[in-house]
PDB file of C-alpha atoms in Angstrom:
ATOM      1  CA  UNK A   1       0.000   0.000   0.000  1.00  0.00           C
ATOM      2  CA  UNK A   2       1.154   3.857  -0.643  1.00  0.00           C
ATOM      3  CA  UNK A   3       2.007   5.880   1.904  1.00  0.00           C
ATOM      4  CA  UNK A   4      -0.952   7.398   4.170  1.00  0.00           C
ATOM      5  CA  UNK A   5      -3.788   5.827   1.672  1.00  0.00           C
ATOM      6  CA  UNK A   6      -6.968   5.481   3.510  1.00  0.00           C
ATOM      7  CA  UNK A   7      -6.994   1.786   4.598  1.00  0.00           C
ATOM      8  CA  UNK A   8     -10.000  -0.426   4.125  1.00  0.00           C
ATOM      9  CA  UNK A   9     -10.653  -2.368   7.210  1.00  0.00           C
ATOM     10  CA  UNK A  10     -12.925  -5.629   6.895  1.00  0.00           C
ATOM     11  CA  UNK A  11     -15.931  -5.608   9.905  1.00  0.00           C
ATOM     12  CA  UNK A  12     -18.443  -8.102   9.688  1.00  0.00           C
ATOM     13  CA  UNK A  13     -18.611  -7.985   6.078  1.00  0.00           C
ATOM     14  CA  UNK A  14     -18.332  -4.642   5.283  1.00  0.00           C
ATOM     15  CA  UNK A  15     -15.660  -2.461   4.558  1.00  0.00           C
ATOM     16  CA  UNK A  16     -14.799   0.812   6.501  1.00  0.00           C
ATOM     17  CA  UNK A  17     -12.669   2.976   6.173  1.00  0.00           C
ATOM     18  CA  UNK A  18     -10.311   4.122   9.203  1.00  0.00           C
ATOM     19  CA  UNK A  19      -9.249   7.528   9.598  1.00  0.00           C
ATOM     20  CA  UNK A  20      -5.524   8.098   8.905  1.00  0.00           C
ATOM     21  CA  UNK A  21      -3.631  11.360  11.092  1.00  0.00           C
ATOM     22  CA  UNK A  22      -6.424  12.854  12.710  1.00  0.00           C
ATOM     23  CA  UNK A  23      -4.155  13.521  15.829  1.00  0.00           C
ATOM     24  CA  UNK A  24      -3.430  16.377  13.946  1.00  0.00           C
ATOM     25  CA  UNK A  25      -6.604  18.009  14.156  1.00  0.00           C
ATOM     26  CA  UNK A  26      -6.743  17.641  17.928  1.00  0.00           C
ATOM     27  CA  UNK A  27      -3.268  18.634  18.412  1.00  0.00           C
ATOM     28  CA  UNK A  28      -3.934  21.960  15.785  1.00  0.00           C
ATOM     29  CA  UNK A  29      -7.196  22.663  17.900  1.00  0.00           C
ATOM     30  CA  UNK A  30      -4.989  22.199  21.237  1.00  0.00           C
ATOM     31  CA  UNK A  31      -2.294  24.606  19.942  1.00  0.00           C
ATOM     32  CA  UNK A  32      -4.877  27.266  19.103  1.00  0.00           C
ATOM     33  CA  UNK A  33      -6.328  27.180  22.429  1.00  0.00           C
ATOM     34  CA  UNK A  34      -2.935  27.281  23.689  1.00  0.00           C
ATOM     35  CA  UNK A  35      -2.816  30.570  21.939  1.00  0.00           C
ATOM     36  CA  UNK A  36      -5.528  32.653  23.841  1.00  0.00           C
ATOM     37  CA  UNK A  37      -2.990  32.122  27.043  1.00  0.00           C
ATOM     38  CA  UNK A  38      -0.422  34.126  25.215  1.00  0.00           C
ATOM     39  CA  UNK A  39       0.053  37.135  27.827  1.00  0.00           C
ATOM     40  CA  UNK A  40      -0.763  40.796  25.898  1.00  0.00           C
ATOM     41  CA  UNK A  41      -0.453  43.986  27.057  1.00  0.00           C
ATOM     42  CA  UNK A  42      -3.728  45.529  28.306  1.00  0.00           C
ATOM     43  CA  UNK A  43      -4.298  47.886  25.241  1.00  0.00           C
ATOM     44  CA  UNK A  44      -3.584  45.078  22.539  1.00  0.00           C
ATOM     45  CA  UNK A  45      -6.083  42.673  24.272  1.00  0.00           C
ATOM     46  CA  UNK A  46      -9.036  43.953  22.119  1.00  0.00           C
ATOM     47  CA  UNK A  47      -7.127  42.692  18.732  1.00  0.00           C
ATOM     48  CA  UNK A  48      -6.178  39.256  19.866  1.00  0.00           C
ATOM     49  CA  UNK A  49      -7.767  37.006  17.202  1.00  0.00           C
ATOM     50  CA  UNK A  50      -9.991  33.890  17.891  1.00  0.00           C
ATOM     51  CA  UNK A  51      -7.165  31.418  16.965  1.00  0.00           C
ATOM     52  CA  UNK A  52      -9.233  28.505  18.231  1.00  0.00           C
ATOM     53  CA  UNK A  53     -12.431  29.647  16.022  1.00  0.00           C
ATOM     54  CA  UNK A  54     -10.312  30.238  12.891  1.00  0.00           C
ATOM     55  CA  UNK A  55      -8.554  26.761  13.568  1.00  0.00           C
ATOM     56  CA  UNK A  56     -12.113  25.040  14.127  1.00  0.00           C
ATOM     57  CA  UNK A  57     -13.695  26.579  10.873  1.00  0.00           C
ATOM     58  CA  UNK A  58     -10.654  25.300   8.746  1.00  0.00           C
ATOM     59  CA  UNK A  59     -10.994  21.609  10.011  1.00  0.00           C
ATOM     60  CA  UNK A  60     -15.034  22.017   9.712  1.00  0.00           C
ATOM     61  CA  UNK A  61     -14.366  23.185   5.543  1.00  0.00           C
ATOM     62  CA  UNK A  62     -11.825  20.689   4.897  1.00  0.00           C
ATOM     63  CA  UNK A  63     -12.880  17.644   6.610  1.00  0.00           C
ATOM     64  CA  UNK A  64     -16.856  18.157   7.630  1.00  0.00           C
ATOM     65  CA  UNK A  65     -17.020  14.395   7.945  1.00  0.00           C
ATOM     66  CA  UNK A  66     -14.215  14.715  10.726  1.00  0.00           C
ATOM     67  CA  UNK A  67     -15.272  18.033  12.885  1.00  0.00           C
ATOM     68  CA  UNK A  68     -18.161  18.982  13.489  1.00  0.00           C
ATOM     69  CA  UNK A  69     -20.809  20.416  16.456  1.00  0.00           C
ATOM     70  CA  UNK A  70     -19.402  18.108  19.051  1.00  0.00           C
ATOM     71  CA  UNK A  71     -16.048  19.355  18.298  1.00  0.00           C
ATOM     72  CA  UNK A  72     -17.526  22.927  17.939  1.00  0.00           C
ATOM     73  CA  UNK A  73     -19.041  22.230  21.773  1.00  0.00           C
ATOM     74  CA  UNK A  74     -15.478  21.015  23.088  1.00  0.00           C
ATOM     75  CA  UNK A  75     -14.085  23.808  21.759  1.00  0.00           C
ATOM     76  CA  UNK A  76     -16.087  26.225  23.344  1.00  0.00           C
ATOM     77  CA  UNK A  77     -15.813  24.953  26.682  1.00  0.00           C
ATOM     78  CA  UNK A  78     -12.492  24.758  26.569  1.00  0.00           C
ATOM     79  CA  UNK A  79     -12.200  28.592  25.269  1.00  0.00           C
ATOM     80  CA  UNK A  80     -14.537  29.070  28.643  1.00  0.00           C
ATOM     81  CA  UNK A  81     -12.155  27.158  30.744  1.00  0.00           C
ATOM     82  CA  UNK A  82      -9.394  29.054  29.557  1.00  0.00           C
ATOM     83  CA  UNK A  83     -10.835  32.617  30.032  1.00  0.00           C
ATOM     84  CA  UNK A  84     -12.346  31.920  33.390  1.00  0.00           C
ATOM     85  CA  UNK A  85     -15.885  32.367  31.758  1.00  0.00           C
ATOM     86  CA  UNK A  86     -19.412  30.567  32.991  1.00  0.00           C
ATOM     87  CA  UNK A  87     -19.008  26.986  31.318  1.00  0.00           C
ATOM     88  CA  UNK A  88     -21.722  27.146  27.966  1.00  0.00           C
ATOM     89  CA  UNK A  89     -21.171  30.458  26.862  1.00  0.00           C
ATOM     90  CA  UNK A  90     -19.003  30.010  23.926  1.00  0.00           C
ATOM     91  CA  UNK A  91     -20.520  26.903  22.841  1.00  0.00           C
ATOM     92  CA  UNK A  92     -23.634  27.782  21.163  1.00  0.00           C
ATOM     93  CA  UNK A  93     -22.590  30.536  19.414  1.00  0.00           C
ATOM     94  CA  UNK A  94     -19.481  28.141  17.680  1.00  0.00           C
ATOM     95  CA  UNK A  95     -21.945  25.368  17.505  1.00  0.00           C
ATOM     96  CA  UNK A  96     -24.437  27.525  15.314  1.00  0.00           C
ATOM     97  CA  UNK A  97     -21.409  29.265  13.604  1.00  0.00           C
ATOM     98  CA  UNK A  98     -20.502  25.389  12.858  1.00  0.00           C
ATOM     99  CA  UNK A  99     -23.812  24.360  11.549  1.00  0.00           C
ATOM    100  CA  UNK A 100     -23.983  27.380   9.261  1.00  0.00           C
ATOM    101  CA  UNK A 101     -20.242  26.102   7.671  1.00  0.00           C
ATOM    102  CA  UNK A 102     -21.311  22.558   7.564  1.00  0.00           C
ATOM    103  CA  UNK A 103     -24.766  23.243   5.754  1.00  0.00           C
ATOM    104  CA  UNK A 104     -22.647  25.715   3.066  1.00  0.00           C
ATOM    105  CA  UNK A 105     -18.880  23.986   3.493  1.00  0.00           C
ATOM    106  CA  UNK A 106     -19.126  23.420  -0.602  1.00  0.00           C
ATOM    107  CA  UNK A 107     -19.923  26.447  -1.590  1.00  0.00           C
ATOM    108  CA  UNK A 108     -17.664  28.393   0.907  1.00  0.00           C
ATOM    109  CA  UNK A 109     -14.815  26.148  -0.476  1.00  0.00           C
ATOM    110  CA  UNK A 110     -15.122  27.364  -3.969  1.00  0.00           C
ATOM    111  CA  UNK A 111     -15.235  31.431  -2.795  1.00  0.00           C
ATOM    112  CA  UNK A 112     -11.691  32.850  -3.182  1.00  0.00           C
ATOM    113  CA  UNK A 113      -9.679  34.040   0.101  1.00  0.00           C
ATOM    114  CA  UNK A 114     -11.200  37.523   0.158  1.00  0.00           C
ATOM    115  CA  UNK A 115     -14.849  36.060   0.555  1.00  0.00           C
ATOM    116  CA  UNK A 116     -13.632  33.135   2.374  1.00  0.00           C
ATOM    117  CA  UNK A 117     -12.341  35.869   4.932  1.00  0.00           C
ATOM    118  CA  UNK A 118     -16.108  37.626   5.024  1.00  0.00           C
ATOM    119  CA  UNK A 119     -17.417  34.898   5.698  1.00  0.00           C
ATOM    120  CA  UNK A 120     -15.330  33.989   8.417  1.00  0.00           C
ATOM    121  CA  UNK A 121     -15.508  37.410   9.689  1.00  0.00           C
ATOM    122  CA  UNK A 122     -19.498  37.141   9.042  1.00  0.00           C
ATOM    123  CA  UNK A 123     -19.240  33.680  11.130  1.00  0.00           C
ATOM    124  CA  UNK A 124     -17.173  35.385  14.036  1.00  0.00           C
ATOM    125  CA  UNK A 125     -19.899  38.057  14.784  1.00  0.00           C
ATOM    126  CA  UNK A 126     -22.592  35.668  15.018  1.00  0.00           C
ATOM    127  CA  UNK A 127     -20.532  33.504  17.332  1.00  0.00           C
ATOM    128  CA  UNK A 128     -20.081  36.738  19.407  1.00  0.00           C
ATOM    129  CA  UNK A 129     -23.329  38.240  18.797  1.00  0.00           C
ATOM    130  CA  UNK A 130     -24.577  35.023  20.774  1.00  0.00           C
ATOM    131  CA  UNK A 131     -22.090  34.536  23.409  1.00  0.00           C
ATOM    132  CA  UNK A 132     -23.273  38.405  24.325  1.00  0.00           C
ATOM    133  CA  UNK A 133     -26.814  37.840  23.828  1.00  0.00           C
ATOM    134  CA  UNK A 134     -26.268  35.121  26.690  1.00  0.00           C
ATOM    135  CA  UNK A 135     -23.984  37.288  28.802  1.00  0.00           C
ATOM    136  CA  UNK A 136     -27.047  39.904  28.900  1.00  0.00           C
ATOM    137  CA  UNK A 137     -29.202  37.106  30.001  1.00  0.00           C
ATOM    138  CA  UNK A 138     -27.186  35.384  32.619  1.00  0.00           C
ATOM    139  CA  UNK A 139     -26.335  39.489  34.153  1.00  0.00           C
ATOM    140  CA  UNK A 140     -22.499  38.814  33.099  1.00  0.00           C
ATOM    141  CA  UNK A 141     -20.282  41.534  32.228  1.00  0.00           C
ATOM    142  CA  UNK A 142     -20.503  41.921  28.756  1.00  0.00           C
ATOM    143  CA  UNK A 143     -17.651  42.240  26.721  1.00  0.00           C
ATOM    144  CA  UNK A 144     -16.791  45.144  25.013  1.00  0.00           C
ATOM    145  CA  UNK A 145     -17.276  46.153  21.454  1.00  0.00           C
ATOM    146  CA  UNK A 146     -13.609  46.866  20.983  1.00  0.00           C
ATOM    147  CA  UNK A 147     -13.419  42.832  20.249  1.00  0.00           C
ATOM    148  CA  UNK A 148     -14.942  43.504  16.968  1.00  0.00           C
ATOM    149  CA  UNK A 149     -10.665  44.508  16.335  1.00  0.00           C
ATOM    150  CA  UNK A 150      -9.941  40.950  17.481  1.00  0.00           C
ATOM    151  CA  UNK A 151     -12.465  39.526  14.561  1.00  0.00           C
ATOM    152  CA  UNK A 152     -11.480  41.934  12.132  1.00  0.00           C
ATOM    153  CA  UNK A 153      -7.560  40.896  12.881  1.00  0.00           C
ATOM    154  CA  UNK A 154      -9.217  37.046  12.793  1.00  0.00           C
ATOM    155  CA  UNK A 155     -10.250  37.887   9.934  1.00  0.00           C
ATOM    156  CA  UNK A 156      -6.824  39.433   8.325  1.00  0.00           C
ATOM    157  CA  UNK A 157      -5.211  35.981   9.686  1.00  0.00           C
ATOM    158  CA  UNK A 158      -7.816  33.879   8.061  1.00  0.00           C
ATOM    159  CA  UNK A 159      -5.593  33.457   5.114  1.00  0.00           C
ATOM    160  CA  UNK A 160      -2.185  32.310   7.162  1.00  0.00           C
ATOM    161  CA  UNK A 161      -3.801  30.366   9.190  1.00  0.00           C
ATOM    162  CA  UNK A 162      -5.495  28.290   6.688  1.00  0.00           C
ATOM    163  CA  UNK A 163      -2.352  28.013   4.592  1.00  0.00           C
ATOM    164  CA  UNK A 164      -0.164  26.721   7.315  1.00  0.00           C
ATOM    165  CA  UNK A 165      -3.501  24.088   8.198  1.00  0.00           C
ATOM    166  CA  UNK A 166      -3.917  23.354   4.633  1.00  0.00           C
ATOM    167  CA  UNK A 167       0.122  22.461   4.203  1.00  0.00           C
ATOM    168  CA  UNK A 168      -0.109  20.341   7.841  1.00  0.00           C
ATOM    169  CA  UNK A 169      -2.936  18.769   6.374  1.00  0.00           C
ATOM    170  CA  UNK A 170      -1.578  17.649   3.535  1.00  0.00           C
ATOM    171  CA  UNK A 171       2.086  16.693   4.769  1.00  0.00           C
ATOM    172  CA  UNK A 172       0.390  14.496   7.314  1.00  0.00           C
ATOM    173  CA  UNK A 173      -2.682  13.045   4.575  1.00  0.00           C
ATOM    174  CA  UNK A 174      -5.274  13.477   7.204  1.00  0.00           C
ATOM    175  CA  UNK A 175      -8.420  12.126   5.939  1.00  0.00           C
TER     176      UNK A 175
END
């Protein structure tokens, strides 16, 4: 067999297929999160990307068969655990952000980088729109609207993020 082919696998008559290198999603994912613990100074906070989102959206387009609303749900309460926030309030905003890619991953695939980075950026304020409607509704301090720099920075690394993703992707042949 080639290297990193998909391998059939023979289970009570029926052949599956097994997933080849998807420790490299989880580790990617990990690594992002890792990211929002970088310390900042207090003014540059507000432009700190969403390095976990943008990581999360890239694994949702290029493998939707791989990640998808449970990872979306991990995700976002491990971005909670991180920033000290009530457990649940990332979550449903990635989770819907999620759905949204997986229902139009085809058609977001063939839009070139510029509209691949609106729609990220469109994806981002939804995801934030939510996590402040719940904020409101649980009497949490809301975040400011000086994050709206952070997505629009997200936004700007869309395109280096999914080209070092797309190249780890393929060096590994994750399936």
């Amino acid at each position: 067999l080639g290297g990193g082919a998909i391998l059939p696998v023979r289970s009570g008559g029926c052949s599956v297929t097994r997933a080849h290198a998807v420790w490299v999603i989880y580790v990617s994912l990990a690594a992002a999160l890792l990211f929002t613990l970088l310390p900042l100074p207090m003014d540059w906070r507000s432009f700190r990307p969403d390095v976990a989102a943008l990581a999360l959206f890239y694994w949702v387009l290029a493998l939707p068969h791989r990640v998808g609303v449970a990872t979306a749900f991990t995700v976002g309460v491990a971005q909670d655990l991180i920033e000290g926030a009530p457990l649940g309030l990332s979550s449903p905003g990635l989770m819907l952000a999620t759905l949204l890619l997986l229902y139009n991953y085809q058609r977001i695939r063939q839009f070139d980088l510029l509209q691949q980075s609106l729609a990220i950026l469109v994806l981002m304020l939804l995801s934030a729109g939510i996590e402040q409607w719940l904020r409101n509704g649980i009497d949490v301090p809301a975040v400011p609207w000086a994050g709206v720099a952070g997505m629009i920075c997200s936004m700007l690394l869309w395109v280096p993020i999914r080209t070092v993703l797309r190249h780890s992707r393929r060096y590994y042949e994750v399936y």
